[in-house]
Structure formats: C-alpha cells, structure tokens
CSV table of C-alpha atoms in Angstrom, one decimal:
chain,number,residue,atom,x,y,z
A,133,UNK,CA,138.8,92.1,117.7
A,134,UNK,CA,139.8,92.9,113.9
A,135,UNK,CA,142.1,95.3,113.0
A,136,UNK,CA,140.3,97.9,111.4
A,137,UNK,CA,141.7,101.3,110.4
A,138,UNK,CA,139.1,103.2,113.1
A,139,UNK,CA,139.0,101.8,116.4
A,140,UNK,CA,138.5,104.5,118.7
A,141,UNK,CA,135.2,104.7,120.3
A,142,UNK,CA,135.1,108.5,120.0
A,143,UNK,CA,136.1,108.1,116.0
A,144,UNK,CA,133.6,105.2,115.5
A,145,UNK,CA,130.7,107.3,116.5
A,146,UNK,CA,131.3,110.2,114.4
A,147,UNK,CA,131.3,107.5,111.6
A,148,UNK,CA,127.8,106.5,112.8
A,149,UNK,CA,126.6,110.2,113.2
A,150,UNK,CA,128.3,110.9,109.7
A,151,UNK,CA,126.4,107.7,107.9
A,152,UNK,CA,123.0,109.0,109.3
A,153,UNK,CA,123.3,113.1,108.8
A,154,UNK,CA,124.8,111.7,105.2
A,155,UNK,CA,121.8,109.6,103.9
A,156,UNK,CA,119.4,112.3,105.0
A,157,UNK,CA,121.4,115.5,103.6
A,158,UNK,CA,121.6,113.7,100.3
A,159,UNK,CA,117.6,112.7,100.7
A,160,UNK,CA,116.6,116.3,101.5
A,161,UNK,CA,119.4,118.0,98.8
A,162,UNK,CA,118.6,115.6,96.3
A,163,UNK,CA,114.4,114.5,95.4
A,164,UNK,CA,115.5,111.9,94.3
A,165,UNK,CA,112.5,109.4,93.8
A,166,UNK,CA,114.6,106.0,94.7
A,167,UNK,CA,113.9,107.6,98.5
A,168,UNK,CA,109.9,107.0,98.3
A,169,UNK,CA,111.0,103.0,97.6
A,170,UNK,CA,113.6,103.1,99.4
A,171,UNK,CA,113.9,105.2,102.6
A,172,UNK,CA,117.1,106.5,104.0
A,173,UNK,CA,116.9,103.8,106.7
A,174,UNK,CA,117.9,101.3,104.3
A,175,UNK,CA,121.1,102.8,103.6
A,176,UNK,CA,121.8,104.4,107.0
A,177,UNK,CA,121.7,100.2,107.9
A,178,UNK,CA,123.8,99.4,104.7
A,179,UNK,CA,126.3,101.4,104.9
A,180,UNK,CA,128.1,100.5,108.6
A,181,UNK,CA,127.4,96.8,107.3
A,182,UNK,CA,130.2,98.1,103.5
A,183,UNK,CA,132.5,99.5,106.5
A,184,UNK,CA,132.8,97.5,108.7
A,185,UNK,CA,132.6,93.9,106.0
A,186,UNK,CA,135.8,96.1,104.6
A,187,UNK,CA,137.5,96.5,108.0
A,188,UNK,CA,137.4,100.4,108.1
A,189,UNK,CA,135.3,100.1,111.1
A,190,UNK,CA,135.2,97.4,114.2
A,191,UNK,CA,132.4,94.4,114.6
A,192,UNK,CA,132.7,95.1,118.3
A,193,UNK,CA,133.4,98.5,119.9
A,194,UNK,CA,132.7,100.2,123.4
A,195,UNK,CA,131.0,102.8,121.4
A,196,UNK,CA,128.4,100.2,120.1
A,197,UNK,CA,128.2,99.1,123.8
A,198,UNK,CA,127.1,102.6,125.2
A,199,UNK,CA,124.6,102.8,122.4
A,200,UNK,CA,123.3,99.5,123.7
A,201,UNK,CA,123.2,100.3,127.4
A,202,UNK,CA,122.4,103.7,127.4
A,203,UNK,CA,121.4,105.2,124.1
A,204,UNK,CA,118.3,102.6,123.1
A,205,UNK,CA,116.6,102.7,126.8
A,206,UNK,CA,117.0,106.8,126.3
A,207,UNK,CA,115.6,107.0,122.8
A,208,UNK,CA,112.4,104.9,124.3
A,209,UNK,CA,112.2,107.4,127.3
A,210,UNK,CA,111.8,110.3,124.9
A,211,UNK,CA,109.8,108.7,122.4
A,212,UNK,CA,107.2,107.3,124.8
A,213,UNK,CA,106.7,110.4,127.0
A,214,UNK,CA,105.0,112.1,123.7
A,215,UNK,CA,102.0,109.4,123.3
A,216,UNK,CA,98.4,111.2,123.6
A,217,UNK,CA,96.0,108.4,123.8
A,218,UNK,CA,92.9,110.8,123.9
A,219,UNK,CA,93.9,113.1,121.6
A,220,UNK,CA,94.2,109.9,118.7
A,221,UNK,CA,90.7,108.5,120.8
A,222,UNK,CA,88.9,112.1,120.5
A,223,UNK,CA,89.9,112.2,116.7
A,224,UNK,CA,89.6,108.6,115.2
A,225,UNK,CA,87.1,107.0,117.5
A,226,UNK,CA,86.8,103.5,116.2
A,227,UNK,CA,89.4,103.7,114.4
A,228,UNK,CA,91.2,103.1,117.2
A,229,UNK,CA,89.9,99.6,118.2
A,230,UNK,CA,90.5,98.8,113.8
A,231,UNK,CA,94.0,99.6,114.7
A,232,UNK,CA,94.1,97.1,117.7
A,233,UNK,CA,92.5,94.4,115.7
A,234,UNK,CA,95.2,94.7,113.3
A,235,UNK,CA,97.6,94.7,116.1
A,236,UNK,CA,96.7,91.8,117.2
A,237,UNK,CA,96.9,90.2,113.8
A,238,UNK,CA,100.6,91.2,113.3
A,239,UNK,CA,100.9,89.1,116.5
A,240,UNK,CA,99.2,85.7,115.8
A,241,UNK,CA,100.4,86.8,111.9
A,242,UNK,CA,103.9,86.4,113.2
A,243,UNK,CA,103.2,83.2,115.2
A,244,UNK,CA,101.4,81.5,112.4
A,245,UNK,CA,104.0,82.9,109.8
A,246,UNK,CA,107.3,81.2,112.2
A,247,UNK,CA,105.3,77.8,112.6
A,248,UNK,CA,104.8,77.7,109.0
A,249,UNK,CA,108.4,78.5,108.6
A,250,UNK,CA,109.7,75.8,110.8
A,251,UNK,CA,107.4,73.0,108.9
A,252,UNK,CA,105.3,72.9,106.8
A,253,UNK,CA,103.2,69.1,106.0
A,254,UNK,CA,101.9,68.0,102.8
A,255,UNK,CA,98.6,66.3,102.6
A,256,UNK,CA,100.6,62.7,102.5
A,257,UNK,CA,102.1,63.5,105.5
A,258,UNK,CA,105.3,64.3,104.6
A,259,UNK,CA,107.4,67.3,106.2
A,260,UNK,CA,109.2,69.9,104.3
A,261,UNK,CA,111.4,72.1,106.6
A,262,UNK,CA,112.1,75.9,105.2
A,263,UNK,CA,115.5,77.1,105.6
A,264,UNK,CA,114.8,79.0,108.8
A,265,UNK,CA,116.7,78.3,111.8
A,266,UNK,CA,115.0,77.8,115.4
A,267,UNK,CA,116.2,81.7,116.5
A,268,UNK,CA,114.7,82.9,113.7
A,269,UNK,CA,112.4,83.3,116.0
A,270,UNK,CA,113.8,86.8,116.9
A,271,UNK,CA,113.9,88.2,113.7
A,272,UNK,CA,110.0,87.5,113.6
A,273,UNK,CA,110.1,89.6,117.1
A,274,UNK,CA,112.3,92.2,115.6
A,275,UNK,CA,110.1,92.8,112.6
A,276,UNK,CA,106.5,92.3,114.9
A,277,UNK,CA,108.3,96.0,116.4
A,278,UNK,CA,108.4,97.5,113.5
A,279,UNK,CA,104.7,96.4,112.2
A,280,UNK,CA,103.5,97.2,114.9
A,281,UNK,CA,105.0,101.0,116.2
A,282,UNK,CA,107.8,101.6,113.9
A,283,UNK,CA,111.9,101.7,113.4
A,284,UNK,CA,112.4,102.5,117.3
A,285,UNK,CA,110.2,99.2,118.4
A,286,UNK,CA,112.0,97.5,115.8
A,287,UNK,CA,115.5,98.0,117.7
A,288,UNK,CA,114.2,97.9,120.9
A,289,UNK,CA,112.8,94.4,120.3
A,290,UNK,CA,116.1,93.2,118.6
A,291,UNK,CA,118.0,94.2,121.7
A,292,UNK,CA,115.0,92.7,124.6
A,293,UNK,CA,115.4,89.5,122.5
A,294,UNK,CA,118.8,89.2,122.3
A,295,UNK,CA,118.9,89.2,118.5
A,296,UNK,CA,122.1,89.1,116.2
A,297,UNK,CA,123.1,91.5,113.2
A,298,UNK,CA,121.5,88.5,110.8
A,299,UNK,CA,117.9,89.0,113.0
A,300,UNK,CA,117.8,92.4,111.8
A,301,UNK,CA,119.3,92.4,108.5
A,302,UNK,CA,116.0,89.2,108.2
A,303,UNK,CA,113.9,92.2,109.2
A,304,UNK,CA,114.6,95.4,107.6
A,305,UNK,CA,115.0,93.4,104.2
A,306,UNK,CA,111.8,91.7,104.8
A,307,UNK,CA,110.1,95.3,106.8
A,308,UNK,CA,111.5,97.0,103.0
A,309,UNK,CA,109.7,94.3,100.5
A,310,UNK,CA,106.5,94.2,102.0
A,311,UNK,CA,106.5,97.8,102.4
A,312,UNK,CA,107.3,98.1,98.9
A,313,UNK,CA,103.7,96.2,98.1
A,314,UNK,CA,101.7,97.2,101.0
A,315,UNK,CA,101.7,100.9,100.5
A,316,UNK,CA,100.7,101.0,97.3
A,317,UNK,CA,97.7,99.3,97.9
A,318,UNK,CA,97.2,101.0,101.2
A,319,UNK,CA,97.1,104.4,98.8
A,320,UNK,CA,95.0,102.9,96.0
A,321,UNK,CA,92.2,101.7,98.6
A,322,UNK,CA,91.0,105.3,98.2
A,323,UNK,CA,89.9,104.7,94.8
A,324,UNK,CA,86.9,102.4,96.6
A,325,UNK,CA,86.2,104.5,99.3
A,326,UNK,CA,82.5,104.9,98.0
A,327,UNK,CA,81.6,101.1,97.4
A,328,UNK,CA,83.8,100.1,100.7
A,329,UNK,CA,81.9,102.3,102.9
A,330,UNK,CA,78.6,101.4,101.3
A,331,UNK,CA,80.3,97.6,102.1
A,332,UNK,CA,81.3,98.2,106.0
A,333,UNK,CA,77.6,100.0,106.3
A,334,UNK,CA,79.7,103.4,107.3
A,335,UNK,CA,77.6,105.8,109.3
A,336,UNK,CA,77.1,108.9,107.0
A,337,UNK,CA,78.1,111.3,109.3
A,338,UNK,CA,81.6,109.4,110.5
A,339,UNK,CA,84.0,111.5,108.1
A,340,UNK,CA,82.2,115.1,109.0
A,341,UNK,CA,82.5,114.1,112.7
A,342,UNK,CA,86.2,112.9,112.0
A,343,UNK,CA,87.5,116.2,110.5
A,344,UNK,CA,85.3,118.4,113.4
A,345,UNK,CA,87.3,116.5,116.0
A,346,UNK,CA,90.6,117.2,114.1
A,347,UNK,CA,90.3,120.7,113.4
A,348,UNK,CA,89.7,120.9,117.3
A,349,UNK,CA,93.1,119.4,118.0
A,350,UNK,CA,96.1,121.4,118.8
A,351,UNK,CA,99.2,120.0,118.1
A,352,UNK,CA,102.0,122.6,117.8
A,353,UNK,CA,105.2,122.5,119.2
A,354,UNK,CA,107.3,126.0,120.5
A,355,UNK,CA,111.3,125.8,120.0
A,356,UNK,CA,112.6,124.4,123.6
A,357,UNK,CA,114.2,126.4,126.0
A,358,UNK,CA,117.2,125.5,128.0
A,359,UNK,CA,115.3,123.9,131.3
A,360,UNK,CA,112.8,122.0,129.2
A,361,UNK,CA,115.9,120.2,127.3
A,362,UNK,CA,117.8,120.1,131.1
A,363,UNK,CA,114.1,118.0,132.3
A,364,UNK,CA,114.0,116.1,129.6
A,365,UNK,CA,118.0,114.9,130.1
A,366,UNK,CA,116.6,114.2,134.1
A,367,UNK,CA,113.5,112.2,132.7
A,368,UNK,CA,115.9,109.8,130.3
A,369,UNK,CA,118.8,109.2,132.5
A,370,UNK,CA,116.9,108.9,136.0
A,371,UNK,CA,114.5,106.4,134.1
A,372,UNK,CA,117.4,104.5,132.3
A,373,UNK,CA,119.1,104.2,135.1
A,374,UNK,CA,116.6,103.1,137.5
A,375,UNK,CA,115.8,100.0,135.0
A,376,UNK,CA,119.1,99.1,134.3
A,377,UNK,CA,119.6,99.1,138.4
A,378,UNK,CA,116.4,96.8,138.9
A,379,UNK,CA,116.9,94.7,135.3
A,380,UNK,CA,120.3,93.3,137.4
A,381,UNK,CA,117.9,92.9,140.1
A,382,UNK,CA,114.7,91.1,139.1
A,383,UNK,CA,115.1,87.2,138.2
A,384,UNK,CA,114.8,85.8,134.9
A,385,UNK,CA,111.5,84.3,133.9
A,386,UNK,CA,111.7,80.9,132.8
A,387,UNK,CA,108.8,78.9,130.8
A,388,UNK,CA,109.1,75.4,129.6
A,389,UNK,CA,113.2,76.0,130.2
A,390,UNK,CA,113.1,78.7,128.1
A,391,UNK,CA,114.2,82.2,129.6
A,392,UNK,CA,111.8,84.2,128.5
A,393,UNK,CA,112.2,87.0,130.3
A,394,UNK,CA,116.1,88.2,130.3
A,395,UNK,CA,118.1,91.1,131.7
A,396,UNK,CA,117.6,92.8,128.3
A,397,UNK,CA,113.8,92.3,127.8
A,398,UNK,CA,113.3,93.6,131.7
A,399,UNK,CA,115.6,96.8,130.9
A,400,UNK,CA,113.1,97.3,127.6
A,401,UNK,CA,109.9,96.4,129.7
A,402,UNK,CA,110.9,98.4,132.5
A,403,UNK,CA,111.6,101.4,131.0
A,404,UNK,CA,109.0,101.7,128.2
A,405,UNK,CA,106.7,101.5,131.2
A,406,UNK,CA,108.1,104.0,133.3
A,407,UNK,CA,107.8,106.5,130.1
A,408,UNK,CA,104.7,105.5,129.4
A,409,UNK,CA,103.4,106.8,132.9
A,410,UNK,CA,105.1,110.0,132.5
A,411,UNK,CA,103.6,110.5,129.1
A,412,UNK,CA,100.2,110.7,131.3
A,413,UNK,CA,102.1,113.8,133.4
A,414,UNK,CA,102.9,117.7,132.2
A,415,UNK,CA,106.1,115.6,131.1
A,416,UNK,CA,104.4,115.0,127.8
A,417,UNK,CA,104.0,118.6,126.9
A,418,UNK,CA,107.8,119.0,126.7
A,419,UNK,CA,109.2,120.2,123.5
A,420,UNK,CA,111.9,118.7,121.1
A,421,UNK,CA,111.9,115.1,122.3
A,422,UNK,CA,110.5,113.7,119.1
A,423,UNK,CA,113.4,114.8,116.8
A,424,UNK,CA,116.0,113.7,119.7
A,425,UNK,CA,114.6,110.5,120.2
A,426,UNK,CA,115.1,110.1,116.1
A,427,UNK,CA,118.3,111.0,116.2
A,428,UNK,CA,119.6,108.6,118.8
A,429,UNK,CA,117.9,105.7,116.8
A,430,UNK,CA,119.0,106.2,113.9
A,431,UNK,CA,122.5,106.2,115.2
A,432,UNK,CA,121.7,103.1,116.7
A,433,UNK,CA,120.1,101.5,113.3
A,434,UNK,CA,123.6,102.5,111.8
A,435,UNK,CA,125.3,100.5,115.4
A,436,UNK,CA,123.6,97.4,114.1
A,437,UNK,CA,124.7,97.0,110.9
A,438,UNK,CA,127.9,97.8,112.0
A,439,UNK,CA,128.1,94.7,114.0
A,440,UNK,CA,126.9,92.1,110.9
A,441,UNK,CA,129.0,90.0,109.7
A,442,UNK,CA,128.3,89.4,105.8
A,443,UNK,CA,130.0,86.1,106.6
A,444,UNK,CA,127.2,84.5,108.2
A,445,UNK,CA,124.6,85.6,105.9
A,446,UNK,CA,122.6,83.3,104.2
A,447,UNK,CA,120.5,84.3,101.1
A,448,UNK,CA,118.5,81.0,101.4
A,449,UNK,CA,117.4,81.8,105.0
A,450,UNK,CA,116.3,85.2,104.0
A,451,UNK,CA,114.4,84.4,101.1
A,452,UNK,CA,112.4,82.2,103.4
A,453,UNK,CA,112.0,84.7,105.4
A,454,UNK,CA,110.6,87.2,103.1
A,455,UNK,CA,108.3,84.9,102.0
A,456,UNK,CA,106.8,84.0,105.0
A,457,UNK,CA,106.5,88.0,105.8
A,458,UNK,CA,104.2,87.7,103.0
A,459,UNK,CA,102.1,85.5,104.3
A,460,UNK,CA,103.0,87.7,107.7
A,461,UNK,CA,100.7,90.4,106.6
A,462,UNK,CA,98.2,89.3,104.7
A,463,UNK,CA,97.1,87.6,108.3
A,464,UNK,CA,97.3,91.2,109.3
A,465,UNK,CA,95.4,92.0,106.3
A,466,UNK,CA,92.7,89.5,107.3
A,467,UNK,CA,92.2,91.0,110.8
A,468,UNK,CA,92.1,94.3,109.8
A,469,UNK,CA,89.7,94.3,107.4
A,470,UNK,CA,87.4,92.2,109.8
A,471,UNK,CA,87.9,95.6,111.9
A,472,UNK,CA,86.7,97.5,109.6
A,473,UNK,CA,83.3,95.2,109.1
A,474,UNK,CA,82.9,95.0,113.3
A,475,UNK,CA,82.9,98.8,114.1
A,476,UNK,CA,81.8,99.7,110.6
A,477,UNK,CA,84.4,102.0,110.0
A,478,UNK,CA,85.7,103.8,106.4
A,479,UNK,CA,88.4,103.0,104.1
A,480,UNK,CA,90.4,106.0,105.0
A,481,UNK,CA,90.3,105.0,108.4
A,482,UNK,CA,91.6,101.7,107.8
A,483,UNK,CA,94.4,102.5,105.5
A,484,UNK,CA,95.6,105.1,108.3
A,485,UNK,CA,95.2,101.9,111.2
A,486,UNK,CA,97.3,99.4,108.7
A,487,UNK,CA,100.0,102.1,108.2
A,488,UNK,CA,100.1,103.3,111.3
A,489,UNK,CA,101.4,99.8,112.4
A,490,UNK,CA,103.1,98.3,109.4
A,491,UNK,CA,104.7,101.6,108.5
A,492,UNK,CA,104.9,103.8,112.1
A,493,UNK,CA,104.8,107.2,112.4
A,494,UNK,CA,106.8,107.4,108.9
A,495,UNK,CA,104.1,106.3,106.5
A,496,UNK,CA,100.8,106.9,108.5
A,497,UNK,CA,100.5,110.9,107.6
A,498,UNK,CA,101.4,109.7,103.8
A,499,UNK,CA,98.7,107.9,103.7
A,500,UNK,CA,96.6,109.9,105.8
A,501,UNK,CA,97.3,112.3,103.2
A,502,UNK,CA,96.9,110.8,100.4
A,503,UNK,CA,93.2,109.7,101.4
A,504,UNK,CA,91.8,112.7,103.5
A,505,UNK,CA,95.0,115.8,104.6
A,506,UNK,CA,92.5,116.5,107.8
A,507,UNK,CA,93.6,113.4,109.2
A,508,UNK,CA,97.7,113.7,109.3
A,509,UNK,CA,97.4,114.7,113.0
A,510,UNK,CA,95.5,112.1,113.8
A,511,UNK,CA,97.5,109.7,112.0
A,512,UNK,CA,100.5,110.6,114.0
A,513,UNK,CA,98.7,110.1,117.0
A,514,UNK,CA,97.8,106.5,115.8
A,515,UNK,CA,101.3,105.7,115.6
A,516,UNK,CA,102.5,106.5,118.7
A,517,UNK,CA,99.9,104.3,120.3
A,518,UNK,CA,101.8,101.9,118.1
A,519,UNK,CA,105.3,102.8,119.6
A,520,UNK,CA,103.4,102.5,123.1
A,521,UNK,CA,102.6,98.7,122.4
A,522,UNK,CA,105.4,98.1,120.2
A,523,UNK,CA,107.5,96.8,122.8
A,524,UNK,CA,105.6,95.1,124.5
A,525,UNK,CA,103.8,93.0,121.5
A,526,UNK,CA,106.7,92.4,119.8
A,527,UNK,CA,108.7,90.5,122.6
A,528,UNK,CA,105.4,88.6,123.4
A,529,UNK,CA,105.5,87.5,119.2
A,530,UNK,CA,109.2,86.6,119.8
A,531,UNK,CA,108.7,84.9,123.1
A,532,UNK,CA,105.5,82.6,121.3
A,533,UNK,CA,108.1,81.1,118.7
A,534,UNK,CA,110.7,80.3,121.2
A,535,UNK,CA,108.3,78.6,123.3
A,536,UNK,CA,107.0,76.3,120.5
A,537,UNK,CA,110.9,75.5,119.4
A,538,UNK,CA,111.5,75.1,123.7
C-alpha cells in the first residue's frame, strides 16, 4: 500500500463524507451555473481521484472495503423499497411501455456500440481495431446503469461486474458528454410538441387524462420517526446480509468459459430482488429512505475515484469510448422514438421516458418541467422503475460483450 498522509479507515471516510457534503454546500451556497453542465457528481468523483493521485489519501483502504461490502448492497435496499409501479402506470399509461422500448435500446445500443468498438471493417475488407480493450466491456455495463436508472445503477453495476477505477472514470466522462448534448435537445423537443403529436397521431384527450391522473396522486412524505428509521436499518442489514450469506453460497455461472455470473453480480442480483419485493409491502411507505440511500452513494461515487490510478489512464481509450457513447444513444434514440410512433404517445411523454433513463431520477422532473410541471411526480416515478431494472439490464449489457470477446 502507499504511504499516504491519511491511512486510517475512520479518517479516510470523513474525507469521503467531507468531498461529498463539500461539492453540494458550495452547489446550493453558490448558483453557480457551471452546476447545470456539470453536476456535483463530477466533482464529488474528481476530487478523491486529485487526493489520492497526490498521496494524501490510500488506493486501497478497509474503509473502501466496508463501503463495497456493506454500504452499496444497503443503498440498493433503501432505494428499491421506494419503487411504485402503479402509481407511474396510473399516471403515464403508455408512457410507460415508450420508456421500456427505450430501455431496451440502451441495451442492444450498448451491445452494438462495444462490437463496433472492438472492430470495425471497411468495405475492402480490411479491419480497423479502436483503442478499446476487451474489458471494456464493463465500462459499457457500468454506463448501461446509469442510462438506464441512474448514478446508484451505475455503481452497483461497476461493482456486479467487477469493474476497475478506469471502467468508471470510461463512464462518468462518457455518462457527462452525452448528457451535455442530450438534454438540451430533450428540452428543445417541446418547441414541436404540436407538429410531433399531429406526427405520432396523439389521441386528443391524452394530456387532459395525463394531468387528471396526476393531480389524483399523493406523493408526500412526513419527517420519520425513530421506529420507522430503526425498520428501515432491519430491512437493509437483514437483506444485505442474507445475500452476502447466499452470494458465498450459490455457484458461479459459467457460459462459453466465461463466468458470467460471479460472487459480486449474485450479491447485486440477490439483493435488488429482495428489495424489490418489499417495495410491493407497507415497507414502501417508510419515510426518509430516499435521501439516505443518496447519501451512502455518493460516498461511494467519492470510494471509486479514490481507488483510480491516473497512471493507467489512457486518453486514447477514452476518446474511443466517448465516441462510441455517441453512437450508444442515438440507438437509444432510434428505439425510443419508434415508441412513441407504436403507442402513439406525445413529445412530453417521450422526453420524460428518455430522461428518465439516460438521466435517472436527477434530470427526469427537469425535463418534466420544463415541458408540462404536472408531470414532475410522475416523472420521478418513471425513474425508479428505471433503478428497479437498472441492475439487472445493465449486467445483462456487460455480460453480452464479454460473451462475444469469450
């Protein structure tokens, strides 16, 4: 390990927690407009990466270890217990199937995008190879999370596929430059709302019955009191540690001699189903676990770019990277918009489905209010569907490119 002038476990967390509580103080203290181009998570990942490239804080620490074991599978227990499948079903209608489509485009998109990565042929035959290694595979995994439910996906698939500190930097530098394209355009769609809907053959009444559904949805939260936090503390930890018990348990699963399946992707599997059932339970009306479940993962964000060595990095392989993100979403873009023309939905609609999965639960109610304000709540529901299947999709995207590499 290198010497570093904080080692201690206890002193290299409050470095993590300071990082985070830091880049959102100055966020919230400051307006200052670099934040809507570049969100705090940028820097919150940045910043461990200065400290610990400088040798103030450690590559490798038993801190980062208890974050790994026990503070990711926790943060997916609280997030996941909050998804309301009807409530987002009641409210958007179709709009949820437009979403799907354009899940299911970040998936092939990601496929597509990491074979066209690994070669690509002219029409004489001849091979050019892109400067992406063959485990790049998980940094297309790692940034299918985020596309598909947001930041928390985005870790959880880094750590099921047993992704390095380069896999994520690929992905939140690649996750940042598409963002910085796709939302804009996602916000200008509004300015065609008229001819698009005319264009998908949009039922007239769609937006009326849209905003009668989500004036009928309550979605208010009381301050917690001591048992609910005490229940929600038994729900994480008895659900953590039941998968980590039966991720040592269950056998690998091996395709075409890749292990596909690992210790790792079972404890993410295994636990983001457990939640997922308890979200269907009294245990979703629980209080507070939201902003908790942010908290931890943020911390953990700050973890990984604590372990990245600049050393390693190459700017060749993450050019290539970014550019094949490009190509990434605009699949996504292809598939979405096909949505749209199936089940003859409205622009707003589709902006909200495409930000709800490229952006999360961050950039979905931006969106949603940028194009019609009734739909915030509903756009928040959207998303969490997103963090439902996040973990899932995104290890099957990761698992598709190691199996054509295999």
């Amino acid at each position: 390990m290198n010497s570093t002038l904080i080692d201690s476990p206890v002193g290299v967390m409050a470095v993590l927690v300071a990082v985070v509580s830091f880049w959102f103080w100055l966020e919230k203290k400051s307006g200052w407009r670099i934040f809507d181009y570049l969100p705090p998570l940028i820097f919150i990942y940045a910043t461990p990466v200065v400290l610990s490239n400088t040798g103030l804080i450690p590559y490798e620490n038993a801190a980062y270890d208890f974050l790994r074991q026990y503070g990711l599978p926790i943060f997916i227990c609280l997030m996941l217990i909050k998804v309301d499948v009807l409530g987002a079903v009641r409210i958007m209608g179709k709009g949820i199937f437009v979403m799907l489509i354009g899940t299911v485009g970040v998936v092939l998109g990601g496929f597509l995008a990491y074979a066209l990565g690994q070669a690509i042929v002219t029409p004489d035959g001849f091979a050019l190879k892109f400067p992406l290694p063959e485990d790049s595979w998980k940094a297309f995994g790692t940034l299918s999370g985020s596309w598909i439910g947001g930041t928390g996906n985005m870790t959880a698939a880094h750590a099921a596929l047993d992704g390095t500190g380069e896999h994520m930097t690929m992905a939140a530098a690649a996750d940042q430059m598409v963002y910085l394209i796709w939302l804009p355009l996602l916000l200008g769609s509004r300015a065609f709302a008229d001819k698009f809907n005319r264009w998908m053959r949009v039922p007239a009444n769609r937006l009326e019955l849209m905003d009668q559904a989500a004036a009928a949805h309550q979605n208010s939260e009381q301050a917690p009191k001591m048992i609910q936090l005490l229940y929600l503390a038994l729900i994480a930890l008895s659900f953590t540690w039941i998968s980590l018990e039966l991720s040592h348990v269950l056998p690998p699963v091996v395709v075409g001699g890749a292990t596909v399946i690992s210790a790792s992707t079972w404890l993410i599997l295994l636990v983001t189903t457990l939640a997922l059932v308890a979200s269907a339970t009294p245990a979703r009306n629980l209080p507070a676990a939201h902003p908790i479940a942010m908290a931890i993962i943020y911390v953990y964000v700050a973890r990984i770019g604590a372990t990245m060595d600049l050393s390693n990095a190459s700017l060749e392989t993450m050019g290539a990277f970014v550019l094949m993100a490009y190509v990434w979403i605009s699949i996504h873009g292809i598939f979405i918009l096909a949505g749209a023309w199936l089940f003859r939905v409205d622009v707003h609609t589709l902006a909200i489905a495409s930000a709800a999965n490229i952006g999360g639960a961050a950039s979905a109610p931006i969106v949603a209010a940028h194009h019609r304000e009734s739909l915030v709540p509903a756009s928040i529901l959207m998303a969490m569907i997103g963090y439902a299947l996040g973990n899932y999709l995104a290890i099957l995207t990761g698992r598709l490119g190691q199996l054509l590499v295999s």
